[in-house]
Coordinates of N, CA and C in Angstrom, one line a residue:
X179 N 0.8 -1.5 0.1 CA 0.2 0.0 -0.1 C 0.9 1.2 0.2
X180 N 0.7 2.3 -1.0 CA 1.5 3.4 -1.0 C 1.0 4.6 -0.4
X181 N 1.7 5.5 -0.2 CA 1.4 6.6 0.5 C 0.3 7.2 -0.5
X182 N 0.7 7.3 -1.5 CA -0.1 8.0 -2.5 C -1.7 7.8 -2.7
X183 N -2.0 6.3 -2.6 CA -3.3 5.9 -2.4 C -4.0 6.7 -1.3
X184 N -3.1 7.1 -0.1 CA -3.8 7.5 1.0 C -4.4 8.9 0.5
X185 N -3.6 9.5 -0.2 CA -4.1 10.9 -0.8 C -5.3 10.8 -1.7
X186 N -5.3 9.7 -2.4 CA -6.6 9.2 -3.5 C -7.6 9.2 -2.6
X187 N -7.4 8.7 -1.5 CA -8.7 8.1 -0.8 C -9.2 9.2 -0.1
X188 N -8.3 10.1 0.3 CA -8.8 11.4 1.6 C -9.5 12.2 0.3
X189 N -9.0 12.3 -1.2 CA -9.7 13.0 -1.9 C -11.1 12.8 -2.0
X190 N -11.3 11.3 -2.2 CA -12.5 10.8 -2.6 C -13.5 10.8 -1.6
X191 N -12.9 10.6 -0.1 CA -14.1 10.6 0.8 C -14.4 12.1 1.2
X192 N -13.2 12.8 1.1 CA -14.1 14.5 1.1 C -15.1 14.7 0.1
X193 N -15.0 14.3 -0.8 CA -16.2 14.7 -2.0 C -17.6 13.6 -1.7
X194 N -17.2 12.8 -1.0 CA -18.3 11.5 -0.9 C -18.8 11.5 0.7
X195 N -18.5 12.2 1.2 CA -18.8 11.9 3.1 C -19.0 13.4 3.5
X196 N -19.5 13.4 4.4 CA -19.9 14.4 5.2 C -19.0 15.1 5.7
X197 N -18.6 16.2 6.5 CA -17.3 16.6 7.3 C -17.6 15.5 8.7
X198 N -18.5 15.4 9.3 CA -18.6 14.5 10.4 C -18.2 12.9 9.8
X199 N -18.5 12.4 8.9 CA -18.2 11.1 8.6 C -16.5 11.4 8.0
X200 N -16.6 12.2 7.7 CA -14.8 12.2 7.4 C -14.0 12.2 8.6
X201 N -14.2 12.8 9.3 CA -13.3 13.1 10.8 C -13.5 11.5 11.8
X202 N -15.0 10.9 11.6 CA -14.8 9.8 11.7 C -14.0 8.5 11.3
X203 N -13.8 8.9 9.8 CA -13.2 7.8 9.4 C -11.7 8.4 9.4
X204 N -11.3 9.3 9.7 CA -9.9 9.6 10.1 C -9.9 9.3 11.3
X205 N -10.6 9.2 12.2 CA -10.2 9.1 14.0 C -10.1 7.3 13.6
X206 N -11.1 6.6 13.2 CA -10.8 5.2 12.9 C -9.7 4.8 12.4
X207 N -8.9 5.5 11.5 CA -7.9 5.0 10.6 C -6.5 5.2 11.9
X208 N -6.5 6.6 12.7 CA -5.7 6.8 13.3 C -5.9 5.6 14.6
X209 N -6.7 5.3 15.1 CA -7.3 4.4 16.2 C -6.6 2.8 16.0
X210 N -6.9 2.6 14.1 CA -6.5 1.3 13.9 C -5.1 1.3 13.6
X211 N -4.9 2.5 13.6 CA -2.8 2.2 13.4 C -2.2 2.1 14.8
X212 N -3.0 2.6 15.8 CA -2.3 2.5 16.7 C -2.5 1.0 17.2
X213 N -3.5 0.4 17.4 CA -3.9 -0.6 17.6 C -3.1 -1.9 17.0
X214 N -3.0 -1.4 15.5 CA -2.2 -2.5 14.5 C -0.6 -2.5 15.0
X215 N 0.0 -1.4 15.9 CA 1.3 -1.6 16.2 C 1.6 -2.1 17.3
X216 N 0.1 -1.8 18.0 CA 0.3 -2.7 19.4 C 0.0 -4.1 19.4
X217 N -0.7 -4.5 18.1 CA -1.0 -6.0 18.4 C 0.0 -6.7 17.1
X218 N 0.7 -5.7 16.6 CA 1.7 -6.4 15.7 C 1.5 -7.1 14.6
X219 N 0.1 -7.9 14.4 CA 0.0 -9.0 13.3 C -0.2 -8.1 11.8
X220 N -0.3 -6.6 11.9 CA -0.5 -6.1 10.7 C 0.0 -4.8 10.5
X221 N 0.6 -4.2 9.4 CA 1.1 -3.4 9.5 C 0.5 -2.0 9.4
X222 N 1.0 -0.8 9.9 CA 0.0 0.3 10.5 C -0.5 0.9 9.0
X223 N 0.2 0.7 7.8 CA -0.6 1.4 6.7 C -1.6 0.6 6.1
X224 N -1.4 -0.8 6.2 CA -2.9 -1.4 6.1 C -4.3 -1.3 7.1
X225 N -3.7 -1.0 8.0 CA -4.3 -0.9 8.9 C -5.4 0.9 8.8
X226 N -4.3 2.1 8.5 CA -4.8 3.1 8.2 C -5.7 2.7 7.0
X227 N -5.3 2.1 6.0 CA -5.8 2.5 4.9 C -7.6 1.8 5.1
X228 N -7.5 0.5 5.5 CA -8.9 -0.2 5.8 C -9.5 0.6 6.7
X229 N -8.9 1.3 7.6 CA -10.0 2.5 8.7 C -10.5 3.8 8.0
X230 N -9.7 4.4 6.8 CA -10.1 5.6 6.0 C -11.3 4.9 5.1
X231 N -11.2 3.9 4.7 CA -12.0 3.0 3.6 C -13.2 2.7 3.8
X232 N -13.3 2.4 5.5 CA -14.5 1.2 5.9 C -15.8 2.1 5.9
X233 N -16.1 3.1 6.2 CA -17.3 3.9 5.8 C -17.6 4.5 4.4
X234 N -16.8 4.3 3.4 CA -16.8 4.9 2.1 C -17.9 4.9 1.3
X235 N -19.0 3.6 1.6 CA -20.1 3.8 1.0 C -21.2 4.3 1.9
X236 N -20.8 5.3 3.0 CA -21.9 5.1 4.1 C -23.0 6.3 3.8
X237 N -22.7 6.9 2.6 CA -24.0 8.1 2.5 C -24.4 7.4 1.3
X238 N -24.5 6.3 0.7 CA -25.2 5.6 -0.3 C -26.7 5.7 0.3
X239 N -27.8 5.6 -0.3 CA -29.2 5.5 -0.1 C -29.3 4.2 0.0
X240 N -30.4 4.0 0.7 CA -31.0 2.1 0.8 C -30.7 1.8 -0.8
X241 N -31.6 2.4 -1.4 CA -32.4 2.0 -2.8 C -30.5 1.8 -3.3
X242 N -29.7 2.8 -3.5 CA -28.5 2.9 -4.1 C -27.4 1.8 -3.9
X243 N -27.8 1.1 -2.6 CA -26.7 0.0 -2.1 C -27.4 -1.3 -2.4
X244 N -28.8 -1.5 -2.5 CA -29.4 -2.3 -2.9 C -29.1 -2.6 -4.3
X245 N -29.2 -1.6 -5.4 CA -28.8 -1.5 -6.9 C -27.4 -1.9 -7.1
X246 N -26.8 -1.3 -6.1 CA -24.9 -1.3 -6.4 C -24.8 -3.2 -6.5
X247 N -25.5 -4.0 -5.4 CA -25.3 -5.3 -5.6 C -26.0 -5.7 -6.5
X248 N -27.2 -5.6 -7.1 CA -28.1 -6.0 -8.0 C -27.6 -5.8 -9.5
X249 N -26.4 -4.9 -9.5 CA -26.1 -4.4 -10.6 C -24.7 -5.3 -11.3
X250 N -24.1 -5.5 -10.1 CA -23.0 -6.6 -10.2 C -23.2 -8.1 -10.0
X251 N -24.5 -8.1 -9.7 CA -24.9 -9.6 -9.4 C -24.1 -10.4 -8.7
X252 N -23.8 -9.7 -7.5 CA -23.0 -10.0 -6.5 C -24.1 -10.5 -5.0
X253 N -23.5 -11.7 -4.8 CA -24.5 -12.6 -3.9 C -23.9 -12.6 -2.5
X254 N -24.5 -12.0 -1.6 CA -24.3 -12.2 -0.2 C -25.2 -13.4 0.5
X255 N -24.7 -13.5 1.5 CA -25.5 -14.5 2.2 C -26.7 -14.4 2.7
X256 N -26.7 -12.9 3.2 CA -28.3 -12.4 3.8 C -28.5 -11.2 3.1
X257 N -28.2 -11.1 1.7 CA -28.6 -9.8 0.9 C -30.5 -9.6 0.8
X258 N -30.9 -10.6 0.8 CA -32.4 -10.8 0.9 C -33.1 -10.0 2.1
X259 N -32.4 -10.6 3.1 CA -33.2 -10.0 4.6 C -32.7 -9.1 4.9
X260 N -31.2 -8.2 4.5 CA -30.8 -7.3 4.9 C -31.4 -5.9 3.9
X261 N -31.6 -6.4 2.9 CA -32.3 -5.6 1.6 C -33.7 -5.5 2.3
X262 N -34.4 -6.3 2.9 CA -35.6 -5.9 3.4 C -36.0 -5.6 4.6
X263 N -34.9 -5.6 5.4 CA -35.0 -5.1 6.9 C -34.3 -3.9 7.5
X264 N -33.1 -4.1 6.5 CA -31.8 -3.3 6.9 C -30.6 -2.7 5.8
X265 N -31.4 -2.2 5.1 CA -30.6 -1.9 4.0 C -29.3 -1.2 4.1
X266 N -29.1 -0.3 5.1 CA -28.0 0.4 5.5 C -26.9 -0.5 5.6
X267 N -27.0 -1.7 6.1 CA -26.2 -2.6 6.4 C -24.8 -3.0 5.4
X268 N -25.7 -2.9 4.3 CA -25.0 -3.4 3.2 C -23.6 -2.2 2.8
X269 N -23.5 -1.2 3.4 CA -22.6 0.0 3.2 C -21.0 -1.0 3.5
X270 N -21.4 -1.8 4.4 CA -19.9 -2.1 4.7 C -19.7 -3.0 3.3
X271 N -20.6 -3.8 2.9 CA -19.8 -4.9 1.8 C -19.9 -3.8 0.8
X272 N -20.5 -2.8 0.4 CA -20.5 -2.1 -0.8 C -18.9 -1.5 -0.4
X273 N -18.6 -0.9 1.0 CA -17.4 -0.4 0.9 C -16.2 -1.2 0.5
X274 N -16.3 -2.5 0.6 CA -15.2 -3.1 -0.1 C -14.7 -3.6 -1.5
X275 N -16.3 -3.1 -1.9 CA -16.3 -3.6 -3.4 C -15.5 -2.2 -4.1
X276 N -16.0 -1.2 -3.3 CA -15.2 0.0 -3.5 C -14.2 0.4 -3.6
X277 N -13.4 -0.1 -2.7 CA -12.0 -0.3 -2.6 C -11.4 -1.0 -3.3
X278 N -12.1 -2.2 -3.8 CA -11.4 -2.9 -4.6 C -11.6 -2.2 -6.1
X279 N -12.8 -1.7 -6.8 CA -13.0 -1.3 -8.1 C -12.4 -0.1 -8.2
X280 N -12.4 1.1 -7.0 CA -12.0 2.5 -7.7 C -10.3 2.5 -6.9
X281 N -10.0 1.5 -5.9 CA -8.6 2.1 -5.4 C -7.7 0.9 -5.7
X282 N -8.4 -0.1 -6.5 CA -7.6 -1.3 -6.9 C -6.7 -2.0 -5.7
X283 N -7.5 -1.8 -4.6 CA -6.9 -2.6 -3.6 C -7.5 -4.3 -3.7
X284 N -6.1 -4.8 -3.4 CA -6.3 -6.6 -3.9 C -6.0 -7.0 -2.6
X285 N -5.8 -6.6 -1.5 CA -5.3 -7.2 0.2 C -6.7 -7.8 0.6
X286 N -6.5 -9.0 0.4 CA -8.0 -9.4 1.1 C -8.2 -9.3 2.5
X287 N -7.5 -9.2 3.3 CA -7.7 -8.7 4.5 C -8.1 -7.4 4.8
X288 N -7.3 -6.5 3.8 CA -8.1 -5.0 4.1 C -9.3 -4.9 3.7
X289 N -9.7 -5.6 2.6 CA -11.1 -5.9 2.2 C -11.9 -6.6 3.0
X290 N -11.6 -7.6 3.8 CA -12.9 -8.4 4.6 C -12.8 -7.2 5.8
X291 N -11.9 -6.6 6.3 CA -11.9 -5.8 7.2 C -12.9 -4.6 7.0
X292 N -12.9 -4.1 6.0 CA -13.9 -3.1 5.3 C -15.2 -3.7 5.5
X293 N -15.5 -4.7 4.6 CA -16.6 -5.7 4.7 C -17.4 -6.3 6.1
X294 N -16.4 -6.2 6.8 CA -16.9 -7.3 7.8 C -17.0 -6.1 9.4
X295 N -16.6 -5.0 8.9 CA -16.4 -4.3 10.1 C -17.9 -3.4 11.1
X296 N -18.9 -4.0 10.2 CA -20.3 -3.8 11.1 C -21.0 -5.2 11.7
X297 N -20.5 -6.4 11.0 CA -21.6 -7.3 11.7 C -20.4 -8.2 12.1
X298 N -19.3 -8.5 11.3 CA -18.3 -9.3 11.9 C -18.4 -10.5 11.1
X299 N -17.6 -11.5 11.3 CA -17.7 -13.2 10.6 C -17.0 -14.0 11.0
X300 N -17.3 -15.0 11.4 CA -16.3 -16.3 11.7 C -14.9 -16.2 11.8
X301 N -14.1 -16.3 12.7 CA -12.8 -16.2 12.6 C -11.9 -15.3 12.0
X302 N -12.7 -14.0 12.5 CA -11.9 -12.9 11.9 C -10.4 -12.9 12.2
X303 N -9.7 -12.2 11.4 CA -8.3 -11.9 11.6 C -8.1 -10.8 12.7
X304 N -6.9 -10.4 12.6 CA -6.5 -9.3 13.8 C -6.9 -7.8 13.0
X305 N -6.5 -7.7 11.5 CA -7.2 -6.6 11.1 C -8.8 -6.3 11.2
X306 N -9.3 -7.2 11.0 CA -10.6 -7.3 11.0 C -11.0 -6.7 12.1
X307 N -10.4 -7.3 13.3 CA -11.0 -6.8 14.5 C -10.6 -5.8 15.0
X308 N -9.5 -5.3 14.5 CA -9.1 -4.0 14.7 C -10.0 -2.6 14.3
X309 N -10.4 -2.9 13.1 CA -11.3 -2.2 12.4 C -12.7 -2.1 13.1
X310 N -13.3 -3.5 13.3 CA -14.6 -3.6 14.0 C -14.7 -2.7 15.0
X311 N -13.4 -2.8 16.0 CA -13.5 -2.1 17.3 C -13.1 -0.7 17.1
X312 N -12.1 -0.3 16.1 CA -11.7 0.8 16.0 C -12.9 1.8 15.7
X313 N -13.9 1.0 14.7 CA -14.9 2.0 13.9 C -15.9 2.3 15.3
X314 N -16.1 1.1 15.9 CA -16.9 0.9 17.3 C -16.7 2.2 18.2
X315 N -15.4 2.2 18.7 CA -14.9 3.4 19.7 C -14.0 4.4 19.4
X316 N -13.9 4.6 18.1 CA -12.9 5.9 17.8 C -13.3 7.3 18.7
X317 N -12.5 8.0 18.5 CA -12.2 9.4 19.5 C -13.6 9.7 19.4
X318 N -14.2 10.1 18.1 CA -15.7 10.8 18.4 C -16.6 10.1 18.3
X319 N -16.9 8.9 19.1 CA -17.9 8.1 19.5 C -17.7 8.5 21.4
X320 N -19.3 8.8 21.8 CA -19.4 9.6 22.9 C -20.2 8.5 23.6
X321 N -20.7 7.1 23.5 CA -21.4 6.6 24.2 C -20.4 5.9 25.4
X322 N -21.2 5.9 26.6 CA -20.9 5.3 27.7 C -20.2 4.5 27.6
X323 N -19.7 3.6 26.7 CA -18.6 2.4 27.2 C -17.5 2.6 26.0
X324 N -17.6 3.6 25.2 CA -16.3 3.8 24.1 C -15.1 4.1 24.8
X325 N -14.8 4.9 25.6 CA -13.7 4.9 26.1 C -12.8 4.0 27.0
X326 N -13.9 3.0 27.5 CA -13.4 2.0 28.5 C -12.6 1.2 27.5
X327 N -13.9 0.7 26.4 CA -13.4 -0.4 25.2 C -11.9 0.4 24.6
X328 N -12.0 1.3 24.3 CA -11.1 1.7 23.5 C -9.7 1.3 24.2
X329 N -9.6 1.7 25.5 CA -8.6 1.9 26.4 C -8.1 -0.1 26.8
X330 N -9.6 -0.9 26.4 CA -9.4 -2.2 26.9 C -8.6 -2.8 25.5
X331 N -8.8 -1.9 24.4 CA -8.3 -2.7 23.0 C -7.2 -2.5 23.0
X332 N -6.4 -1.5 23.5 CA -5.1 -1.2 23.3 C -4.1 -2.4 24.4
X333 N -4.6 -3.0 25.0 CA -4.2 -4.1 25.9 C -4.5 -5.7 25.4
X334 N -5.7 -5.8 25.1 CA -6.5 -6.8 24.7 C -7.4 -6.8 23.7
X335 N -7.0 -7.0 22.6 CA -8.0 -6.3 21.4 C -8.9 -7.7 21.3
X336 N -8.8 -9.1 21.8 CA -9.7 -9.9 22.1 C -11.1 -9.6 22.6
X337 N -10.6 -9.3 23.8 CA -11.5 -8.8 24.8 C -12.4 -7.5 24.5
X338 N -11.6 -6.7 23.8 CA -12.3 -5.5 23.4 C -13.6 -5.7 22.3
X339 N -13.0 -6.6 21.4 CA -14.0 -7.2 20.2 C -15.0 -7.9 20.5
X340 N -14.9 -8.5 21.6 CA -16.0 -9.6 21.9 C -17.0 -8.3 22.9
X341 N -16.7 -7.4 23.6 CA -17.4 -6.8 24.3 C -17.9 -5.8 23.3
X342 N -17.2 -5.0 22.5 CA -18.1 -4.3 21.1 C -19.0 -5.2 20.5
X343 N -18.7 -6.4 20.5 CA -19.7 -7.3 19.8 C -21.0 -7.4 20.5
X344 N -20.8 -7.5 22.0 CA -21.9 -7.6 23.2 C -22.9 -6.5 22.8
X345 N -22.3 -5.4 22.7 CA -22.6 -4.0 23.0 C -23.6 -3.7 21.5
X346 N -22.6 -3.9 20.4 CA -23.9 -3.8 19.5 C -25.3 -4.9 19.4
X347 N -24.8 -5.5 20.0 CA -26.2 -6.7 20.1 C -27.1 -6.5 20.9
X348 N -26.9 -5.8 22.1 CA -27.4 -5.1 23.0 C -28.5 -4.1 22.4
X349 N -27.7 -3.0 21.6 CA -28.5 -2.0 21.1 C -29.4 -2.4 20.2
X350 N -29.1 -3.4 19.7 CA -30.1 -4.0 18.4 C -31.3 -4.5 19.5
X351 N -31.2 -5.2 20.6 CA -32.4 -5.6 21.3 C -32.6 -4.7 22.0
X352 N -32.0 -4.0 22.8 CA -32.7 -2.8 23.1 C -33.9 -1.8 22.5
X353 N -33.4 -1.7 21.3 CA -34.2 -0.7 20.5 C -35.2 -1.3 19.3
X354 N -35.6 -2.8 19.9 CA -36.5 -3.5 19.3 C -36.1 -3.7 17.5
X355 N -35.2 -3.7 17.4 CA -34.7 -3.3 16.0 C -34.3 -5.0 15.1
X356 N -34.4 -4.8 13.8 CA -34.0 -6.4 13.6 C -32.4 -6.7 13.4
X357 N -32.5 -7.8 13.9 CA -30.8 -8.5 14.4 C -30.2 -9.2 13.0
X358 N -29.3 -8.9 12.5 CA -29.0 -9.3 11.4 C -28.4 -10.9 11.6
X359 N -28.9 -12.0 11.0 CA -28.4 -13.5 11.4 C -26.4 -13.1 11.2
X360 N -26.0 -12.3 10.4 CA -24.4 -12.6 10.1 C -23.8 -12.2 11.3
X361 N -24.7 -11.1 12.2 CA -23.9 -10.7 13.6 C -24.1 -12.2 15.0
X362 N -25.1 -12.8 14.4 CA -25.8 -13.7 15.3 C -24.8 -15.3 15.0
X363 N -24.5 -15.1 13.9 CA -23.2 -15.9 13.3 C -22.1 -16.2 13.8
X364 N -21.8 -14.5 13.9 CA -20.3 -14.2 14.5 C -20.5 -14.6 16.1
X365 N -21.3 -14.1 16.6 CA -21.5 -14.4 17.8 C -21.4 -16.0 18.3
X366 N -22.1 -17.0 17.4 CA -22.2 -18.0 18.0 C -20.7 -18.8 17.5
X367 N -20.1 -18.3 16.7 CA -18.8 -19.1 16.2 C -18.0 -19.0 17.5
X368 N -18.0 -17.6 17.6 CA -16.8 -17.4 19.0 C -17.4 -17.6 20.0
X369 N -18.5 -18.0 20.7 CA -19.0 -18.7 21.6 C -18.8 -20.3 21.4
X370 N -19.1 -21.0 20.6 CA -19.2 -22.3 20.2 C -17.7 -22.9 20.1
X371 N -16.5 -21.8 19.7 CA -15.6 -22.5 19.5 C -14.5 -21.9 20.7
X372 N -15.3 -21.4 21.9 CA -14.4 -21.3 23.0 C -13.2 -20.2 22.5
X373 N -13.6 -19.0 21.8 CA -12.9 -17.9 21.3 C -12.8 -16.4 22.1
X374 N -13.7 -16.4 22.9 CA -14.1 -15.3 23.4 C -12.9 -14.6 24.1
X375 N -11.8 -15.2 24.2 CA -10.6 -14.3 24.6 C -9.3 -14.7 24.1
X376 N -9.6 -15.1 22.5 CA -8.2 -15.0 21.9 C -8.7 -15.2 20.4

């Protein structure tokens, strides 16, 4: 990943995100780079790139997101249900496609980190967990548990990931919202495989 791509990404995000979303993407990238340096399995440039691009499709409308995948004949495991009950969740998957198509990113770990930053998946890589956590607790996030999970992530990424996963699911339940089966699959895999702490 070269520095020139970061400049192209910033220019693209400046044109396609609100100032608030752009700030969030920057904060996620900075936290992701910090976590990558602490947990050493990924270089910081990969983490920054994934962090910057994680919400690159966030401002697409529900219809645009659905059409985005229909035009590409892309099949997602829960596309039909997501399209019906919570189409905004498609932004993560669309973001992975934008990263690949617009910026020619071929690194599967970066693409997976973008695609799975909202719902997670079974057996996530360190980079995927970093982006999942960084998105949830970046410096601009003001909710009750953000600072504590952010600090936890600096020392124990796996515990921070699992806590962020729990809080996301609690939010959906507490607000009587539709729960995407993919996040349930994520939860079930980590619990049934005894991976809560690793």
